[in-house]
Short mmCIF file of C-alpha atoms in Angstrom, two decimals:
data_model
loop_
_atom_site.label_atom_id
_atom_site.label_comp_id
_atom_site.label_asym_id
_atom_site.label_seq_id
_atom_site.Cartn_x
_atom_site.Cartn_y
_atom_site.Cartn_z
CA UNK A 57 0.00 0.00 0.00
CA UNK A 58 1.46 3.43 -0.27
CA UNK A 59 1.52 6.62 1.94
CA UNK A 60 -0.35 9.18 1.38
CA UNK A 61 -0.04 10.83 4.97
CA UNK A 62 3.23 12.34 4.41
CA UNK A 63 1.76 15.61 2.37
CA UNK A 64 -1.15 17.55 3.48
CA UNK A 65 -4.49 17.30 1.55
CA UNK A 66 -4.85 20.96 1.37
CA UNK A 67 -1.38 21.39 0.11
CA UNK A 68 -1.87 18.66 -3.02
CA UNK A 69 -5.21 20.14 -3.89
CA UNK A 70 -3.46 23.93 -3.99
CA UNK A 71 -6.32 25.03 -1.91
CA UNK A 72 -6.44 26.96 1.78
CA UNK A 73 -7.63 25.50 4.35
CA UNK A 74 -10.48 27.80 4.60
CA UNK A 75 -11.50 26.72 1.39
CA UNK A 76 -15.12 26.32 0.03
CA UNK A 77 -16.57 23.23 -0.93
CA UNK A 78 -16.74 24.54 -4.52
CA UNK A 79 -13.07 26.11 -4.53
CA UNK A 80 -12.08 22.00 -3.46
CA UNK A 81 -14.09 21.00 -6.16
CA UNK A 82 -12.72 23.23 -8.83
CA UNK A 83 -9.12 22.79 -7.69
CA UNK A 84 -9.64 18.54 -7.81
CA UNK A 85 -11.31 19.31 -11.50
CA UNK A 86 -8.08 21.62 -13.11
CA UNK A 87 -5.66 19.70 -11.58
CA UNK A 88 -7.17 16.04 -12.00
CA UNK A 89 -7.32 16.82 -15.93
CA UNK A 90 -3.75 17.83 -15.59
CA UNK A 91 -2.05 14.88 -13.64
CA UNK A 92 -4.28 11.70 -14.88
CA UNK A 93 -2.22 9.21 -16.45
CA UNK A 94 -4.35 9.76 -19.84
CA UNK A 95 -2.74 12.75 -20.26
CA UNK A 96 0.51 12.31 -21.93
CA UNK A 97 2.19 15.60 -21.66
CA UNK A 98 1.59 16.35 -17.81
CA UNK A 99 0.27 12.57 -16.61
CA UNK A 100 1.51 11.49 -13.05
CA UNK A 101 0.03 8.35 -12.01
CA UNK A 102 1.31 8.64 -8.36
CA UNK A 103 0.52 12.33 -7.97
CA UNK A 104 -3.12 11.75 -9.52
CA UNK A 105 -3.52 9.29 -6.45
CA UNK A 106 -2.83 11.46 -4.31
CA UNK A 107 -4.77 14.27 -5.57
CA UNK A 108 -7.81 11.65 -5.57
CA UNK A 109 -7.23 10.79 -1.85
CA UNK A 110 -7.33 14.39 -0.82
CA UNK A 111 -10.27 15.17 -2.76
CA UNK A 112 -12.29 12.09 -1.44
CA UNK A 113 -11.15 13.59 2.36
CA UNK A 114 -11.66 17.56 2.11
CA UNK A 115 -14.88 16.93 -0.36
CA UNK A 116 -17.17 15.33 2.46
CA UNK A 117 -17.64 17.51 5.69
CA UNK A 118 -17.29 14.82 8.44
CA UNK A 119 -14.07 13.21 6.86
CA UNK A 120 -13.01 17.13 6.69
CA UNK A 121 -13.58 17.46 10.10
CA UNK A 122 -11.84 14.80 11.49
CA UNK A 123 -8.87 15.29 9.53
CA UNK A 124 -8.81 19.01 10.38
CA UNK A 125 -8.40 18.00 13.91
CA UNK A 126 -6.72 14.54 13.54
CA UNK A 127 -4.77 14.44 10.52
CA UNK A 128 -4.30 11.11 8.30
CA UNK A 129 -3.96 9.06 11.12
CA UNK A 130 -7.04 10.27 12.75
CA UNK A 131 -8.42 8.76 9.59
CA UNK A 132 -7.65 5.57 9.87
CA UNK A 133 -7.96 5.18 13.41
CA UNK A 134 -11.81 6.26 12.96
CA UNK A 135 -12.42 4.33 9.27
CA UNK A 136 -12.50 7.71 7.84
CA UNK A 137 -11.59 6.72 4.17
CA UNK A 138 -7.96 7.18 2.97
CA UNK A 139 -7.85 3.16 1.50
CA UNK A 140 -4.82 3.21 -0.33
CA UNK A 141 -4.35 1.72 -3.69
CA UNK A 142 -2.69 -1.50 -5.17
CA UNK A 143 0.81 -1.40 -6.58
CA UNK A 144 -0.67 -2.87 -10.02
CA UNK A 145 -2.99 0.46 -10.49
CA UNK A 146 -4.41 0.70 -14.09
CA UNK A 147 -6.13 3.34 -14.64
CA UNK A 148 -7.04 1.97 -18.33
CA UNK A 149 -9.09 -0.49 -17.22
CA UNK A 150 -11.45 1.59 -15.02
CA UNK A 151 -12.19 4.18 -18.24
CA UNK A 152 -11.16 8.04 -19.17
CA UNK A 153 -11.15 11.07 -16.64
CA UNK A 154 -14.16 11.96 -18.14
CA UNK A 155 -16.01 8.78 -16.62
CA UNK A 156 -13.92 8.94 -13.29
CA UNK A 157 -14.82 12.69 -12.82
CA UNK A 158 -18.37 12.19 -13.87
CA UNK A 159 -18.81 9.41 -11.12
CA UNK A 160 -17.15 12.08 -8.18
CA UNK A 161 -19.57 14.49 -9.17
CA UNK A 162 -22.88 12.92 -9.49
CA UNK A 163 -22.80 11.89 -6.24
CA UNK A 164 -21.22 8.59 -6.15
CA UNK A 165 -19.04 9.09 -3.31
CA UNK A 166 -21.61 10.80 -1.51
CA UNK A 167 -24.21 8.18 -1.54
CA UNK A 168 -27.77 9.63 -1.98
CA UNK A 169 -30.77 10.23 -0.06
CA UNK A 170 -32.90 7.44 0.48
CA UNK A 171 -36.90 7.29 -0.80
CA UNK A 172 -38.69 8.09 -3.76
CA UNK A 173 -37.41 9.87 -6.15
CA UNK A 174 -39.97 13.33 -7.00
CA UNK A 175 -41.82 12.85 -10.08
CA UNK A 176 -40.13 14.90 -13.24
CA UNK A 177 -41.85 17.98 -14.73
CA UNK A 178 -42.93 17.12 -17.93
CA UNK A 179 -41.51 17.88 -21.00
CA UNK A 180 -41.21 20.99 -23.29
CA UNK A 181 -42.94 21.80 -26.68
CA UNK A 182 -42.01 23.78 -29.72
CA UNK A 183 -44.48 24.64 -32.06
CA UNK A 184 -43.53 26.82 -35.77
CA UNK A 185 -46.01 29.79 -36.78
CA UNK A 186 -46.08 30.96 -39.86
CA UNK A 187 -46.40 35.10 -39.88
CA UNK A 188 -46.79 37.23 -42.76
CA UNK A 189 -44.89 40.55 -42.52
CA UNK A 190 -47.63 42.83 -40.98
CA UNK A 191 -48.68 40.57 -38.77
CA UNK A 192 -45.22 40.56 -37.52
CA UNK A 193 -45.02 44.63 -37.36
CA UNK A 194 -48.85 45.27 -35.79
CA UNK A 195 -49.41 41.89 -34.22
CA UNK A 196 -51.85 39.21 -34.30
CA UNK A 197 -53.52 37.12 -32.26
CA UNK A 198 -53.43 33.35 -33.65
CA UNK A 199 -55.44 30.17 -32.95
CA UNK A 200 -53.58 26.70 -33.31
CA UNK A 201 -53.88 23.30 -32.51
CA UNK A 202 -51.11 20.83 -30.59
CA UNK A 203 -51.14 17.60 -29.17
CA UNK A 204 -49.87 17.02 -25.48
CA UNK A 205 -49.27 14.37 -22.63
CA UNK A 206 -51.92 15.11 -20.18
CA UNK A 207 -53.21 13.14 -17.57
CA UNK A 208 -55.00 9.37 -18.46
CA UNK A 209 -58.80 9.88 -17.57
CA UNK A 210 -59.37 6.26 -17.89
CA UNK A 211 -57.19 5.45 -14.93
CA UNK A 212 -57.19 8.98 -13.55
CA UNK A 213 -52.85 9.31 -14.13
CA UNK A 214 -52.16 5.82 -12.63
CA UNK A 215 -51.28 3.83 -15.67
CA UNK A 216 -53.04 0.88 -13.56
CA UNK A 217 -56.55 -1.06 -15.38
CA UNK A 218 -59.50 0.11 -13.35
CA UNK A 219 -59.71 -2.25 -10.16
CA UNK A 220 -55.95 -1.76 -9.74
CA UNK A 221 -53.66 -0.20 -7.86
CA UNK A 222 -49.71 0.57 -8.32
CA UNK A 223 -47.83 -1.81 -5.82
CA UNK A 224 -44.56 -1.44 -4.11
CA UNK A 225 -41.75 -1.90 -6.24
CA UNK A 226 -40.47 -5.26 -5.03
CA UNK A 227 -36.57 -4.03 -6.40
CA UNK A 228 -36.45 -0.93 -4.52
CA UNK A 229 -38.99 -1.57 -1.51
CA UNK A 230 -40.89 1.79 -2.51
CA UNK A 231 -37.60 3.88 -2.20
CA UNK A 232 -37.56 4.53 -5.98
CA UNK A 233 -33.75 3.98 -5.36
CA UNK A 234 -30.77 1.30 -4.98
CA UNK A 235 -27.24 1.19 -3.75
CA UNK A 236 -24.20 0.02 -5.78
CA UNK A 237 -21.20 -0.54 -5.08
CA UNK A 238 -18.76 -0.33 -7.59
CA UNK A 239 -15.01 -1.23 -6.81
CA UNK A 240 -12.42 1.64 -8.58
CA UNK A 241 -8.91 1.88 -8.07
CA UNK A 242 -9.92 4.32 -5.50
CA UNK A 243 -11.34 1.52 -3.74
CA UNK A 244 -14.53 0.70 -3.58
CA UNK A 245 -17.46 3.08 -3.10
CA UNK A 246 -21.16 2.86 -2.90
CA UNK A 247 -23.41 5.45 -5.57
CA UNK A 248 -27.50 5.74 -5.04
CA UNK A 249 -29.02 5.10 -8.55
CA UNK A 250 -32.89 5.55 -9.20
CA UNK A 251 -34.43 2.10 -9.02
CA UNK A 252 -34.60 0.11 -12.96
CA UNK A 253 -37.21 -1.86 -12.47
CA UNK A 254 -40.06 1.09 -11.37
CA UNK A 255 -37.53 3.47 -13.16
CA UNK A 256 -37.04 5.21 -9.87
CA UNK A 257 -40.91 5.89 -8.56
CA UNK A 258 -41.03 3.26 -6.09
CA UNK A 259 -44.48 1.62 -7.47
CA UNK A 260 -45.02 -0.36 -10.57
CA UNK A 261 -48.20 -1.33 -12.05
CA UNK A 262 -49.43 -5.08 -12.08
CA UNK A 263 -51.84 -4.51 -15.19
CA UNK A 264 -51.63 -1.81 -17.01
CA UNK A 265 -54.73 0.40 -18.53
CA UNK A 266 -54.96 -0.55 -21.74
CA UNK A 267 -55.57 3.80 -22.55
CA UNK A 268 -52.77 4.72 -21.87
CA UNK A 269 -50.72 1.33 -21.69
CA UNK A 270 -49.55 1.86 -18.47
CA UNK A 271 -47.99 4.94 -19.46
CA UNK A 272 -50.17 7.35 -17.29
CA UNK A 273 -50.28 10.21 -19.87
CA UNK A 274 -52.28 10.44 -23.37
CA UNK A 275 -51.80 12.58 -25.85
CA UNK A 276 -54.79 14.67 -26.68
CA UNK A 277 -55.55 18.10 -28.43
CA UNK A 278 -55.55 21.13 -27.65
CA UNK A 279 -56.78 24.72 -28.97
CA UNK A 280 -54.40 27.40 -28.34
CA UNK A 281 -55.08 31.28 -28.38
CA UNK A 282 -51.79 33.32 -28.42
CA UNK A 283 -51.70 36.94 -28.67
CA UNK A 284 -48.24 37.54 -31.19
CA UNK A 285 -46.88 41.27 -29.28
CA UNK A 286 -46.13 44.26 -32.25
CA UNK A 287 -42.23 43.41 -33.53
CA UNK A 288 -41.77 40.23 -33.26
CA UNK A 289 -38.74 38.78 -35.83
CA UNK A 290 -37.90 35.97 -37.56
CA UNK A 291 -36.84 33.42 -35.24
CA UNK A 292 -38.45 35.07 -31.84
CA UNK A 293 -39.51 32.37 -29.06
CA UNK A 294 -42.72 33.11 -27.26
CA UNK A 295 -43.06 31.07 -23.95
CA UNK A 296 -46.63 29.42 -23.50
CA UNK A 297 -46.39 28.68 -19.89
CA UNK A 298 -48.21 25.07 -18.77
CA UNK A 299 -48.73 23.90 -21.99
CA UNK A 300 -46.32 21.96 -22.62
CA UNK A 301 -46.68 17.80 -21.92
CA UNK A 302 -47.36 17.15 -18.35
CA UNK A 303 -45.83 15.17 -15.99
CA UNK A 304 -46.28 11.45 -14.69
CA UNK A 305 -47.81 11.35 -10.86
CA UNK A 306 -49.15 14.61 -11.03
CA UNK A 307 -45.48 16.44 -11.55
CA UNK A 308 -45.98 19.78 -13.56
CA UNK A 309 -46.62 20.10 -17.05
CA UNK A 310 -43.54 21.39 -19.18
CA UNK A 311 -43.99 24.92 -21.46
CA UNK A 312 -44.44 25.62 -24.70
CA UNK A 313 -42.62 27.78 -26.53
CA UNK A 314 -43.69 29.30 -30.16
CA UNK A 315 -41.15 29.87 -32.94
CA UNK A 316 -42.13 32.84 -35.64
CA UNK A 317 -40.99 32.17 -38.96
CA UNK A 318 -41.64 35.97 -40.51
CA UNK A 319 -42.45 35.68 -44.66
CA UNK A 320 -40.98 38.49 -46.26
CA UNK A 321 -42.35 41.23 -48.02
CA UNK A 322 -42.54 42.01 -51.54
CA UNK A 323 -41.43 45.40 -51.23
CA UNK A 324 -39.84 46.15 -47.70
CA UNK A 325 -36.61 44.73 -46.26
CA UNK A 326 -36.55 44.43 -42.50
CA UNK A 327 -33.29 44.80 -40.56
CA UNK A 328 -34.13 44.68 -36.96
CA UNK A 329 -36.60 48.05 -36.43
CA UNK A 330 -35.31 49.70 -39.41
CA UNK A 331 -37.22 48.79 -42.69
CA UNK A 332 -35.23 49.46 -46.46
CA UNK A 333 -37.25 50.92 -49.74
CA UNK A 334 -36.27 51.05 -52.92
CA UNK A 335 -37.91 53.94 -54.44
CA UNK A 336 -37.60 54.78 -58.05
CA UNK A 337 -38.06 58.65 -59.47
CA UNK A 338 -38.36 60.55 -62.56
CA UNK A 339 -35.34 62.85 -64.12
CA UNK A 340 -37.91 65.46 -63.91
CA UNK A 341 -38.70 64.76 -59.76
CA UNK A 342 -35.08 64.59 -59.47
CA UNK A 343 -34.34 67.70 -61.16
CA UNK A 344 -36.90 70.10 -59.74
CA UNK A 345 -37.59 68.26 -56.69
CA UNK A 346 -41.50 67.96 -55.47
CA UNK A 347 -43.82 65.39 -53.64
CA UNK A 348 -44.52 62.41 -54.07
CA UNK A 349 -46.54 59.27 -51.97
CA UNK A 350 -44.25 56.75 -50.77
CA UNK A 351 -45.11 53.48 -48.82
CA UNK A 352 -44.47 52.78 -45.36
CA UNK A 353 -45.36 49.80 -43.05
CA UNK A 354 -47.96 51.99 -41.83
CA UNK A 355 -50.06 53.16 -45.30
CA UNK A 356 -48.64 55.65 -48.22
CA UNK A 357 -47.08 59.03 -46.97
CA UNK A 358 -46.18 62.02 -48.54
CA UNK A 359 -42.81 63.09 -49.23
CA UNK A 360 -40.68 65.65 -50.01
CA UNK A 361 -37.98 65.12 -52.36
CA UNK A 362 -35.17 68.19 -52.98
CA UNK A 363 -34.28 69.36 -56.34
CA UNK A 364 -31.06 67.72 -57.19
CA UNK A 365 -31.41 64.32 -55.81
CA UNK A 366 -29.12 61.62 -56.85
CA UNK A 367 -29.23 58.42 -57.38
CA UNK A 368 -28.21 56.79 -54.10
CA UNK A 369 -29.58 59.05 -51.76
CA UNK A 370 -31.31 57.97 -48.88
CA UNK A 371 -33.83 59.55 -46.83
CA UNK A 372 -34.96 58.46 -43.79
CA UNK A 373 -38.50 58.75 -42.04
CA UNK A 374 -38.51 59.01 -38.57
CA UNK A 375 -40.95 56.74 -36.66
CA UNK A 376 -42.28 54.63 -39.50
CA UNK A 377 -40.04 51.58 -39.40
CA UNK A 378 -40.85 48.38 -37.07
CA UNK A 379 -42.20 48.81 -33.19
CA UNK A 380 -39.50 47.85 -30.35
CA UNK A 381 -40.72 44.41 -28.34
CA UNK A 382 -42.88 45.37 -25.50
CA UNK A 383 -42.58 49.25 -26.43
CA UNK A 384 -44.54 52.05 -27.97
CA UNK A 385 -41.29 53.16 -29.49
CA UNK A 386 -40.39 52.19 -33.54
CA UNK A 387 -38.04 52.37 -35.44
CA UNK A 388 -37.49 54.15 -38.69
CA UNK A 389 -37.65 53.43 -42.96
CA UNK A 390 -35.03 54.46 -45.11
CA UNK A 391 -35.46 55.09 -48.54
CA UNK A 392 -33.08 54.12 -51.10
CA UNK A 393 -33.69 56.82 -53.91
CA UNK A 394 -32.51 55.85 -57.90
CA UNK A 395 -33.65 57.93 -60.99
CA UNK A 396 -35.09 55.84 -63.74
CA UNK A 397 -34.37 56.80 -66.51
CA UNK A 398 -37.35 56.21 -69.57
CA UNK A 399 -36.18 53.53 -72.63
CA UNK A 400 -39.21 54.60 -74.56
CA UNK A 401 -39.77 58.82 -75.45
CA UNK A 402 -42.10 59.84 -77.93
CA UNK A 403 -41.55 62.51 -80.30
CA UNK A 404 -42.75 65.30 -78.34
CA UNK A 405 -41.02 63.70 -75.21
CA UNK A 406 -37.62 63.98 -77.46
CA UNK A 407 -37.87 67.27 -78.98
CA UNK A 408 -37.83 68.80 -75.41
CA UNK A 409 -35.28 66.60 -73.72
CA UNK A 410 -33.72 67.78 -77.04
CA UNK A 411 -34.86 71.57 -76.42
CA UNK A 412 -33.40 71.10 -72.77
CA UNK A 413 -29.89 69.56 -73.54
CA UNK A 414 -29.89 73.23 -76.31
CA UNK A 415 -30.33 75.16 -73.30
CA UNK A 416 -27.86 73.58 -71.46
CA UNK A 417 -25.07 73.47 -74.10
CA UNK A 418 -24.92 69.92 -73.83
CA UNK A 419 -23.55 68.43 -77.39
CA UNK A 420 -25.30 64.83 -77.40
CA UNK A 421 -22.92 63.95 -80.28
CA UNK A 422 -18.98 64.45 -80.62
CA UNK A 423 -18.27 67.53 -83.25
CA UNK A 424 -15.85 66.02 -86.35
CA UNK A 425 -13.21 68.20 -85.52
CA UNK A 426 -12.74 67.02 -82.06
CA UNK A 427 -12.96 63.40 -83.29
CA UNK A 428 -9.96 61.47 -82.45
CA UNK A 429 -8.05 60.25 -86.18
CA UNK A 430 -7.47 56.86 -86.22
CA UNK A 431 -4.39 55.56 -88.68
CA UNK A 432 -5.32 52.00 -90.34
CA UNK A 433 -3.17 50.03 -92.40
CA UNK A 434 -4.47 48.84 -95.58
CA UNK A 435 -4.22 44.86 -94.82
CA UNK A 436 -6.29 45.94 -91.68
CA UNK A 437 -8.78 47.38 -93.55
CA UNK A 438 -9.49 44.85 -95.59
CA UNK A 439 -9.79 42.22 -92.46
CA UNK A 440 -12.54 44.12 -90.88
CA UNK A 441 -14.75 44.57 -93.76
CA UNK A 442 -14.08 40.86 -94.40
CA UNK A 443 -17.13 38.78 -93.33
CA UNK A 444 -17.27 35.74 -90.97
CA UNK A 445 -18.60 33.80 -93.59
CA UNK A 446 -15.43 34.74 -95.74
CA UNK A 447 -12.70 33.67 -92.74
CA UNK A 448 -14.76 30.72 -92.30
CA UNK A 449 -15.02 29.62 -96.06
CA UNK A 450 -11.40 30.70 -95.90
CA UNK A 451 -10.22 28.10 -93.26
CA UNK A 452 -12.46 25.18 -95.20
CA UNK A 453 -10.76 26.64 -98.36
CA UNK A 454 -7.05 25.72 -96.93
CA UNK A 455 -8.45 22.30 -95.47
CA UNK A 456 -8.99 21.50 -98.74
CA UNK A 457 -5.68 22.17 -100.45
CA UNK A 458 -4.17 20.55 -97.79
CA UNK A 459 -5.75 17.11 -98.10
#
């Protein structure tokens, strides 16, 4: 056996001796990943056994106590713990620290309470709605249908067939939980599991309702009335408390929660509370300037555009984007501004874009004298007023020479 009284605990775990029960526990965790034999950089096989046999000590308050005021030896007079390990330790066959540090802190060291174990809430729900993009700006209130676990009416939640009742678990005695031992190269210690056979509830059913199949729960429908607040984006989880699936022996039901899936718009882009236009606008608007209707979330408003707007500008109105969650405030719309320009002029339409360009001095062709003189050689000429047809009857032509 080897030992381990010859350092103190509080000195291999790096902790004070005033330390917390959660500073020991951190201080085992850092340095147990750092000194287990798996770890083949900074592994210490006879270090990580000590480190275990300190933690095992300081971790539980009466073993604490008594070594406080004892020491090792006070220990082992009393049976406090401190077993020692073999001289053949393998840590390989007893799993990874993962497993090892899993079993110290779930309670296997500790034992457990004894008796029933409290039935478990019961489970969640998620449910997808479908919003168009108003709805999602002003709100809605919806109406939808789920399914959840509620209570068996047929055997009132026991999962027994009427004329029965749920019996003591013969595996557990009613305690809903066992002991186990399980032997480590810590040596051997004794964890509190919930119960298999009655799956920790102490009772088991003899014959089982044929409703529910012993099961306690059915699913069954249910009508749901939500009330979707102003704002809400894609994505957005509304909590339905209570209406989730409810649990067995009369534990609490779980909640439901509501995912919005927000359709977009054929015209607005949301980003958060701000909402994007594209807005197109004549030469003419952009020239002189003037007012014209432009849509918001909210209904067509009018607005002002300045003479000499470019393409690109962006003008933003105040107040007339999305509302904030749960506030009267919103956010605003910016409008992306482009000219159009027409494809399609009619006569008159061209004489006075014509007329206009005369009064601006605007030449809409290049005069000959400033037209840049291009130099061509003769061969070149030739090849560019030479047809497609002619190159390609050309290359045929020489194909057939050749052959």
């Amino acid at each position: 056996m080897v030992n381990m009284a010859t350092r103190d605990y509080y000195e291999i775990l790096g902790v004070s001796k005033t330390a917390t029960a959660d500073e020991i526990k951190k201080a085992f965790r850092k340095t147990a990943a750092k000194l287990h034999p798996d770890n083949k950089d900074t592994g210490d096989e006879a270090a990580f056994k000590e480190l275990v046999t300190a933690y095992e000590v300081l971790s539980e308050d009466e073993k604490r106590q008594i070594y406080d005021k004892y020491g090792a030896e006070g220990l082992k007079r009393g049976g406090g713990g401190g077993q020692g390990f073999s001289s053949d330790f393998d840590p390989s066959a007893f799993g990874g620290l993962d497993e090892i540090l899993e079993f110290f802190f779930s309670g296997g060291m500790r034992g457990g309470r004894t008796g029933g174990r409290p039935p478990a809430r019961g489970n969640d729900l998620r449910y997808d709605l479908e919003l168009n993009f108003n709805e999602a700006v002003f709100g809605v209130e919806k109406k939808f249908n789920i399914k959840h676990l509620r209570p068996c009416t047929a055997c009132s939640g026991s999962g027994a067939a009427p004329g029965c009742q749920p019996v003591v678990c013969t595996g557990c005695g009613g305690h809903g939980q066992v002991r186990q031992t399980r032997s480590t190269f810590f040596g051997h210690f004794s964890q509190v599991v919930p119960c298999p056979t009655c799956n920790g509830e102490g009772t088991r059913v003899e014959k089982a309702c044929d409703a529910c199949q012993g099961k306690a729960l059915i699913r069954q429908p249910r009508a749901i009335e939500l009330k979707i607040p102003a704002g809400v984006d894609n994505g957005n989880r509304i909590r339905v408390p209570n209406e989730g699936d409810s649990g067995r022996k009369g534990a609490g039901p779980g909640d439901l929660y509501v995912i919005c899936h927000v359709k977009d718009h054929e015209k607005f882009i949301r980003e958060g509370t701000t909402v994007h236009l594209k807005q197109s606008i004549s030469p003419s608007m952009a020239a002189l300037g003037g007012e014209m209707l432009i849509d918001t979330v909210g209904g067509k408003r009018i607005t002002k555009i300045p003479a000499g707007t470019q393409t690109g500008t962006i003008q933003v109105l105040k107040g007339e984007g999305i509302p904030f969650l749960n506030s009267e405030r919103r956010g605003d719309q910016q409008v992306h501004i482009f000219v159009e320009v027409p494809t399609k002029l009619s006569d008159e339409e061209k004489a006075l874009y014509k007329q206009l360009a005369d009064l601006r001095n605007e030449a809409l062709v290049v005069p000959e004298s400033e037209r840049p003189v291009v130099q061509k050689d003769e061969k070149d000429d030739k090849k560019e007023h030479q047809s497609i047809f002619d190159a390609i009857a050309g290359v045929f032509k020489g194909k057939s020479n050749a052959e």
